Amino acid sequence: MTDIPAPRHIPDRLDKPFRAAIFSWEALLVVVAVAIFAINSFASPYFLDPYSLSDLTFNFTEKGLIAFAMALLIISGEIDLSVAAIIALASTMMGMAVQAGAGTPVLVLIGIVVGLGCGAFNGLLVTRLGLPSIVVTIGTMSLFRGIAFIILGDQAYKGYPESFAFFGQGYVWWVVSFELVLFLIAAVVYWFLLHRTSFGRRVFAIGNNPVAAQFSGVRVGRTKFMLFCLTGLMSGIASVLITSRLGSTRPSIAQGYELEVITMVVLGGVSILGGAGSIVGVVLAALIMGLVTFGLGLLNVPGIVMSIFIGLLLIIVIALPIVWRRLRGNS
Amino acid sequence: MKAFLKYREIWLFAAIVVLIGLISTRFPAFADPGNLRQVFNDTSILMILALGQMVVILTRSIDLSMASNLCFTGMVVAMLNAAHPAIPIPLLIVIALLVGLVLGAINGLLVWRLNIPSIVVTLGTLTIYRGATFVLSGGAWVNADKMSPDFIGFQRAAFLGIPVLSWIAILVIALFFVLMTRTALGRSIYAIGVNPTASVYAGIDVGRTKFIVFCISGMIGGLSGYLWISRYVIASVEVANGYELNIIAACVIGGISIAGGIGSVGGAVLGALFLGIISNALPVINISPFWQMAISGSAIILAVVLNARGERQQGRIILRKVEAVT
C-alpha cells in the first residue's frame, strides 16, 4: 500500500518565478480558455461579434459572483450547498415585497438582507454547534427552497418595477453589462481580500490546519462564520441579478446552481480539501465554463449535452496534473 | 436498559412510531397494517439507495452520481425492453446491475488510482451520466405503452401477499446486514472510516476497498434504475433529477456520520422510512405537498444536531483530541 504519506520533499531553493508561472494551474487554465475561444471562433461565424460576446458573459457572471465567496469558504475547509436555495428564498421574498408595493431600492435591500440572513444561519449552525457544513447545508438547502415552495406553490411572482430590470438587463456602456461590471469589481475585491489582507492569510491558515490556526491566535469560528455570511451575501446579490434578468420568481429558480458554482471553484484550482486556491483561477474557470456553454449553444448543442463537456472538463483538468506528475515521477 | 437506549436506531424508531401516532390522530387509517405495507413498498427504492450510499459514506467518501446512474441504467433497460420485449426480466435485472457496476467502477477507479476526492469525481460523473442518458435516448422518452407487461408487472406481482418490490428491498437489507456485520469487507469499511491511517497499518488496502464500495453503490444505482422505471413507467432524462440529495438526507437522518465510520444498516433503513412516511402522510392529512421539502430539510438539521450530541458523549477517546474551539 502506498497510502502512507511520504515525508514532504523540501527543495533547496524555490522554482524561479517565471518557471513557476509557466507551470501553474492558472497557466493551464489560460491555455484551455484560449483553445476553447479559438475553436469557438472557427466553429461558428457568429461567435466573434461584440454582441454575442456580451451575451456570453451572462452565462457566468451570476454564478461567478457566488463562486468567489464559495472559493474562500472551500479554502477554509467548509462548503455551502445551499446557495441556489438562498437565491430562491431571497427571490421569493422580493416577489412578496413587490406584491406589497415595494420600490426598487427596497427590493434590492430585501434580496441582500435575506441572503445575508440565510448565510448567517448556516454559519451559526456550523460554528456554534460544530456541525459538518456539507450536511448542514444539504438540510438548509431543502429548508430554504422548501419555504419558497410553501409560499409560492406552483405560482409565480411577476410585476417587478421597470427600474428593477436594470440590474440583470442593463448595460453600463456599449455592450458592457451591469452584471459584467459587478463581476469584475467583485473579482478585484476578492483577489485583494484573499491574497493581500491578513483576513485572506487566516482563511488559508484555517484550511491548512484549523488546530494550528487556533493556537496561532486565529479566531477560527468567527472567521468561518464571516465566510458563510459572505457566501449568503453574494447569493443574495446573485438573486437580485437573476430575478431582475428573468423578471419573475418561481420556487424552482436557479435549480442546480450549487453544483455548477462548486464545479467552477474546483476547476479554478481550489483544493476541495481546503488550504489552496486563487481568485485568478476562479475567474478563468468562470470564463471557461461560460465559453464552453455559449460556444456549444451557438452550435445548437442542447444544454444537457453541454453538461457532459463541463463534467469531463472538471475531471480531466483535475486528473491531468496528477497523471503528468506520475508519468514524470516514473521516468 | 440504559445500554439499549444508547442505540440511536431505537430513538429513530421511537420517533417514527410517534410520527405515525400523530398522523393517525388526523387520519386513523394511516396506521393500518395494509397502509404501512404500502408505505414500506413506496419507500423501498429509497431504502435500497440509502444502503448503497451508506457504505460509501462510511469510508469517508460520497457518491453524488447515484441518481444519474439510476437515470442512465433505467434508460438502458427501458430501451432494451422496448426494442426486445422477449428478454426475460431476471436477465434485464442482471444487465441493470452490470451497467450500474461499470458506472460505479469508473467513479471508483478515479478515486482509487488518481486519488481525486470522491466529491469532485462524482460531481463530474453526476452531470456526465445524465448527459449520456440524453445522448443515448436522443432526448426521447420511453413511455408505458412501449414497455412489455412483464417489465411493468414484475415488481407489482404479489408473493405471500407482499409485492416483489418490497421483497427485493428486504433481500437487499438482509444482504447489507450480512455484509456489514459478518464479513471482513464490512469490518474494513468501518475501519477505514474510523481511522484510514491505522487501517493501512492493519493491512487493509484502503484504495481497493474504496473502489469496491463505489462498485457496490454503482450496482445499487443500476438495480434502482430498473425498479424506478418499472414503478413510475416512464424513462426520461429528468428521472430522479436531484434525488442524490434525498439519498444522502436519508442516510443523515439515519444517523450515518458524514465524517465516516459511524452508521448502521438499520439506521439507513429507518432514515429512508422516516422520509417515506412524511411524503406519504402529507396528502392524507391535507397538508400541501409543497411543505415536504421544508419538513425534510428541518428533519435533516434536527437529526444532525442530535447526532452530533450523541457522538460527543461517547467517551472512548484514548488520546484527547484538541477540538477547534469556536
mmCIF file of N, CA, C and O in Angstrom, chain B residues 6-55:
data_model
loop_
_atom_site.group_PDB
_atom_site.id
_atom_site.type_symbol
_atom_site.label_atom_id
_atom_site.label_comp_id
_atom_site.label_asym_id
_atom_site.label_seq_id
_atom_site.Cartn_x
_atom_site.Cartn_y
_atom_site.Cartn_z
ATOM 1 N N LYS B 6 -28.964 3.492 24.286
ATOM 2 C CA LYS B 6 -27.845 4.209 23.691
ATOM 3 C C LYS B 6 -27.880 4.135 22.160
ATOM 4 O O LYS B 6 -27.367 5.013 21.482
ATOM 5 N N TYR B 7 -28.483 3.059 21.638
ATOM 6 C CA TYR B 7 -28.536 2.931 20.187
ATOM 7 C C TYR B 7 -29.422 4.011 19.588
ATOM 8 O O TYR B 7 -30.577 4.142 19.970
ATOM 9 N N ARG B 8 -28.876 4.776 18.649
ATOM 10 C CA ARG B 8 -29.685 5.848 18.080
ATOM 11 C C ARG B 8 -30.818 5.283 17.229
ATOM 12 O O ARG B 8 -31.827 5.927 17.035
ATOM 13 N N GLU B 9 -30.653 4.029 16.746
ATOM 14 C CA GLU B 9 -31.719 3.427 15.949
ATOM 15 C C GLU B 9 -32.996 3.317 16.758
ATOM 16 O O GLU B 9 -34.085 3.482 16.236
ATOM 17 N N ILE B 10 -32.850 3.040 18.073
ATOM 18 C CA ILE B 10 -34.019 2.929 18.941
ATOM 19 C C ILE B 10 -34.767 4.258 18.975
ATOM 20 O O ILE B 10 -35.989 4.312 18.853
ATOM 21 N N TRP B 11 -33.987 5.334 19.139
ATOM 22 C CA TRP B 11 -34.615 6.658 19.214
ATOM 23 C C TRP B 11 -35.301 7.010 17.903
ATOM 24 O O TRP B 11 -36.391 7.574 17.882
ATOM 25 N N LEU B 12 -34.628 6.677 16.797
ATOM 26 C CA LEU B 12 -35.212 6.962 15.493
ATOM 27 C C LEU B 12 -36.499 6.156 15.305
ATOM 28 O O LEU B 12 -37.505 6.656 14.824
ATOM 29 N N PHE B 13 -36.451 4.881 15.745
ATOM 30 C CA PHE B 13 -37.621 4.019 15.647
ATOM 31 C C PHE B 13 -38.763 4.617 16.471
ATOM 32 O O PHE B 13 -39.907 4.695 16.010
ATOM 33 N N ALA B 14 -38.418 5.082 17.682
ATOM 34 C CA ALA B 14 -39.436 5.694 18.535
ATOM 35 C C ALA B 14 -40.016 6.932 17.862
ATOM 36 O O ALA B 14 -41.235 7.157 17.876
ATOM 37 N N ALA B 15 -39.142 7.733 17.247
ATOM 38 C CA ALA B 15 -39.610 8.942 16.571
ATOM 39 C C ALA B 15 -40.595 8.582 15.460
ATOM 40 O O ALA B 15 -41.617 9.257 15.273
ATOM 41 N N ILE B 16 -40.281 7.483 14.747
ATOM 42 C CA ILE B 16 -41.162 7.069 13.657
ATOM 43 C C ILE B 16 -42.522 6.616 14.202
ATOM 44 O O ILE B 16 -43.572 6.959 13.659
ATOM 45 N N VAL B 17 -42.496 5.864 15.313
ATOM 46 C CA VAL B 17 -43.755 5.414 15.922
ATOM 47 C C VAL B 17 -44.583 6.620 16.348
ATOM 48 O O VAL B 17 -45.797 6.689 16.094
ATOM 49 N N VAL B 18 -43.923 7.604 16.987
ATOM 50 C CA VAL B 18 -44.639 8.814 17.413
ATOM 51 C C VAL B 18 -45.225 9.532 16.199
ATOM 52 O O VAL B 18 -46.382 9.973 16.211
ATOM 53 N N LEU B 19 -44.427 9.599 15.140
ATOM 54 C CA LEU B 19 -44.866 10.264 13.912
ATOM 55 C C LEU B 19 -46.126 9.595 13.362
ATOM 56 O O LEU B 19 -47.120 10.257 13.048
ATOM 57 N N ILE B 20 -46.095 8.247 13.305
ATOM 58 C CA ILE B 20 -47.264 7.512 12.807
ATOM 59 C C ILE B 20 -48.456 7.764 13.718
ATOM 60 O O ILE B 20 -49.586 7.976 13.263
ATOM 61 N N GLY B 21 -48.198 7.782 15.044
ATOM 62 C CA GLY B 21 -49.265 8.054 16.003
ATOM 63 C C GLY B 21 -49.902 9.415 15.755
ATOM 64 O O GLY B 21 -51.122 9.555 15.705
ATOM 65 N N LEU B 22 -49.053 10.438 15.568
ATOM 66 C CA LEU B 22 -49.548 11.791 15.326
ATOM 67 C C LEU B 22 -50.386 11.847 14.065
ATOM 68 O O LEU B 22 -51.456 12.472 14.036
ATOM 69 N N ILE B 23 -49.887 11.162 13.020
ATOM 70 C CA ILE B 23 -50.617 11.195 11.753
ATOM 71 C C ILE B 23 -51.976 10.527 11.911
ATOM 72 O O ILE B 23 -52.983 11.005 11.392
ATOM 73 N N SER B 24 -52.009 9.412 12.692
ATOM 74 C CA SER B 24 -53.270 8.675 12.772
ATOM 75 C C SER B 24 -54.300 9.399 13.636
ATOM 76 O O SER B 24 -55.473 9.056 13.599
ATOM 77 N N THR B 25 -53.882 10.426 14.413
ATOM 78 C CA THR B 25 -54.900 11.228 15.098
ATOM 79 C C THR B 25 -55.689 12.055 14.082
ATOM 80 O O THR B 25 -56.854 12.363 14.293
ATOM 81 N N ARG B 26 -55.021 12.422 12.977
ATOM 82 C CA ARG B 26 -55.709 13.178 11.927
ATOM 83 C C ARG B 26 -56.374 12.238 10.923
ATOM 84 O O ARG B 26 -57.366 12.592 10.300
ATOM 85 N N PHE B 27 -55.765 11.085 10.708
ATOM 86 C CA PHE B 27 -56.237 10.168 9.657
ATOM 87 C C PHE B 27 -56.010 8.736 10.135
ATOM 88 O O PHE B 27 -54.954 8.162 9.889
ATOM 89 N N PRO B 28 -56.997 8.183 10.884
ATOM 90 C CA PRO B 28 -56.798 6.904 11.588
ATOM 91 C C PRO B 28 -56.361 5.755 10.682
ATOM 92 O O PRO B 28 -55.586 4.898 11.113
ATOM 93 N N ALA B 29 -56.792 5.750 9.416
ATOM 94 C CA ALA B 29 -56.485 4.609 8.547
ATOM 95 C C ALA B 29 -55.006 4.517 8.219
ATOM 96 O O ALA B 29 -54.542 3.507 7.695
ATOM 97 N N PHE B 30 -54.227 5.572 8.548
ATOM 98 C CA PHE B 30 -52.809 5.565 8.171
ATOM 99 C C PHE B 30 -52.053 4.451 8.870
ATOM 100 O O PHE B 30 -51.130 3.863 8.311
ATOM 101 N N ALA B 31 -52.429 4.158 10.120
ATOM 102 C CA ALA B 31 -51.689 3.167 10.890
ATOM 103 C C ALA B 31 -52.131 1.734 10.583
ATOM 104 O O ALA B 31 -51.639 0.790 11.188
ATOM 105 N N ASP B 32 -53.051 1.554 9.643
ATOM 106 C CA ASP B 32 -53.444 0.198 9.228
ATOM 107 C C ASP B 32 -52.237 -0.593 8.755
ATOM 108 O O ASP B 32 -51.391 -0.048 8.056
ATOM 109 N N PRO B 33 -52.172 -1.884 9.099
ATOM 110 C CA PRO B 33 -51.050 -2.690 8.577
ATOM 111 C C PRO B 33 -50.990 -2.640 7.064
ATOM 112 O O PRO B 33 -49.909 -2.542 6.478
ATOM 113 N N GLY B 34 -52.138 -2.669 6.414
ATOM 114 C CA GLY B 34 -52.160 -2.651 4.948
ATOM 115 C C GLY B 34 -51.528 -1.370 4.413
ATOM 116 O O GLY B 34 -50.732 -1.384 3.470
ATOM 117 N N ASN B 35 -51.866 -0.241 5.040
ATOM 118 C CA ASN B 35 -51.316 1.027 4.585
ATOM 119 C C ASN B 35 -49.819 1.122 4.883
ATOM 120 O O ASN B 35 -49.051 1.634 4.074
ATOM 121 N N LEU B 36 -49.410 0.618 6.054
ATOM 122 C CA LEU B 36 -47.988 0.667 6.398
ATOM 123 C C LEU B 36 -47.181 -0.171 5.418
ATOM 124 O O LEU B 36 -46.070 0.195 5.038
ATOM 125 N N ARG B 37 -47.777 -1.329 4.997
ATOM 126 C CA ARG B 37 -47.099 -2.143 3.972
ATOM 127 C C ARG B 37 -46.916 -1.330 2.698
ATOM 128 O O ARG B 37 -45.891 -1.387 2.032
ATOM 129 N N GLN B 38 -47.967 -0.556 2.376
ATOM 130 C CA GLN B 38 -47.924 0.279 1.176
ATOM 131 C C GLN B 38 -46.808 1.332 1.290
ATOM 132 O O GLN B 38 -46.062 1.577 0.351
ATOM 133 N N VAL B 39 -46.700 1.937 2.493
ATOM 134 C CA VAL B 39 -45.652 2.942 2.717
ATOM 135 C C VAL B 39 -44.277 2.297 2.565
ATOM 136 O O VAL B 39 -43.382 2.859 1.924
ATOM 137 N N PHE B 40 -44.140 1.094 3.123
ATOM 138 C CA PHE B 40 -42.859 0.380 3.004
ATOM 139 C C PHE B 40 -42.522 0.158 1.532
ATOM 140 O O PHE B 40 -41.405 0.405 1.086
ATOM 141 N N ASN B 41 -43.527 -0.286 0.781
ATOM 142 C CA ASN B 41 -43.314 -0.547 -0.641
ATOM 143 C C ASN B 41 -42.921 0.743 -1.377
ATOM 144 O O ASN B 41 -42.007 0.749 -2.195
ATOM 145 N N ASP B 42 -43.604 1.839 -1.041
ATOM 146 C CA ASP B 42 -43.297 3.124 -1.683
ATOM 147 C C ASP B 42 -41.876 3.577 -1.387
ATOM 148 O O ASP B 42 -41.261 4.293 -2.165
ATOM 149 N N THR B 43 -41.376 3.200 -0.202
ATOM 150 C CA THR B 43 -40.067 3.685 0.228
ATOM 151 C C THR B 43 -38.949 2.716 -0.163
ATOM 152 O O THR B 43 -37.772 3.028 0.033
ATOM 153 N N SER B 44 -39.322 1.553 -0.718
ATOM 154 C CA SER B 44 -38.324 0.508 -0.994
ATOM 155 C C SER B 44 -37.116 1.029 -1.759
ATOM 156 O O SER B 44 -35.970 0.762 -1.400
ATOM 157 N N ILE B 45 -37.361 1.783 -2.836
ATOM 158 C CA ILE B 45 -36.254 2.204 -3.698
ATOM 159 C C ILE B 45 -35.319 3.139 -2.917
ATOM 160 O O ILE B 45 -34.097 3.002 -2.981
ATOM 161 N N LEU B 46 -35.906 4.057 -2.134
ATOM 162 C CA LEU B 46 -35.074 4.974 -1.343
ATOM 163 C C LEU B 46 -34.244 4.207 -0.320
ATOM 164 O O LEU B 46 -33.070 4.519 -0.092
ATOM 165 N N MET B 47 -34.841 3.165 0.282
ATOM 166 C CA MET B 47 -34.093 2.366 1.267
ATOM 167 C C MET B 47 -32.902 1.692 0.603
ATOM 168 O O MET B 47 -31.788 1.699 1.137
ATOM 169 N N ILE B 48 -33.145 1.091 -0.568
ATOM 170 C CA ILE B 48 -32.064 0.404 -1.274
ATOM 171 C C ILE B 48 -30.946 1.387 -1.612
ATOM 172 O O ILE B 48 -29.762 1.123 -1.382
ATOM 173 N N LEU B 49 -31.336 2.558 -2.129
ATOM 174 C CA LEU B 49 -30.337 3.558 -2.500
ATOM 175 C C LEU B 49 -29.561 4.046 -1.278
ATOM 176 O O LEU B 49 -28.341 4.233 -1.331
ATOM 177 N N ALA B 50 -30.279 4.243 -0.161
ATOM 178 C CA ALA B 50 -29.624 4.741 1.050
ATOM 179 C C ALA B 50 -28.569 3.747 1.535
ATOM 180 O O ALA B 50 -27.503 4.147 2.012
ATOM 181 N N LEU B 51 -28.865 2.443 1.385
ATOM 182 C CA LEU B 51 -27.882 1.441 1.805
ATOM 183 C C LEU B 51 -26.625 1.522 0.935
ATOM 184 O O LEU B 51 -25.499 1.423 1.431
ATOM 185 N N GLY B 52 -26.822 1.706 -0.381
ATOM 186 C CA GLY B 52 -25.676 1.835 -1.276
ATOM 187 C C GLY B 52 -24.842 3.058 -0.927
ATOM 188 O O GLY B 52 -23.613 3.008 -0.918
ATOM 189 N N GLN B 53 -25.535 4.162 -0.615
ATOM 190 C CA GLN B 53 -24.818 5.385 -0.243
ATOM 191 C C GLN B 53 -24.116 5.201 1.098
ATOM 192 O O GLN B 53 -23.011 5.720 1.299
ATOM 193 N N MET B 54 -24.742 4.444 1.997
ATOM 194 C CA MET B 54 -24.186 4.272 3.338
ATOM 195 C C MET B 54 -22.771 3.710 3.290
ATOM 196 O O MET B 54 -21.862 4.236 3.952
ATOM 197 N N VAL B 55 -22.547 2.638 2.498
ATOM 198 C CA VAL B 55 -21.213 2.033 2.503
ATOM 199 C C VAL B 55 -20.175 3.023 1.995
ATOM 200 O O VAL B 55 -19.018 3.021 2.437
#
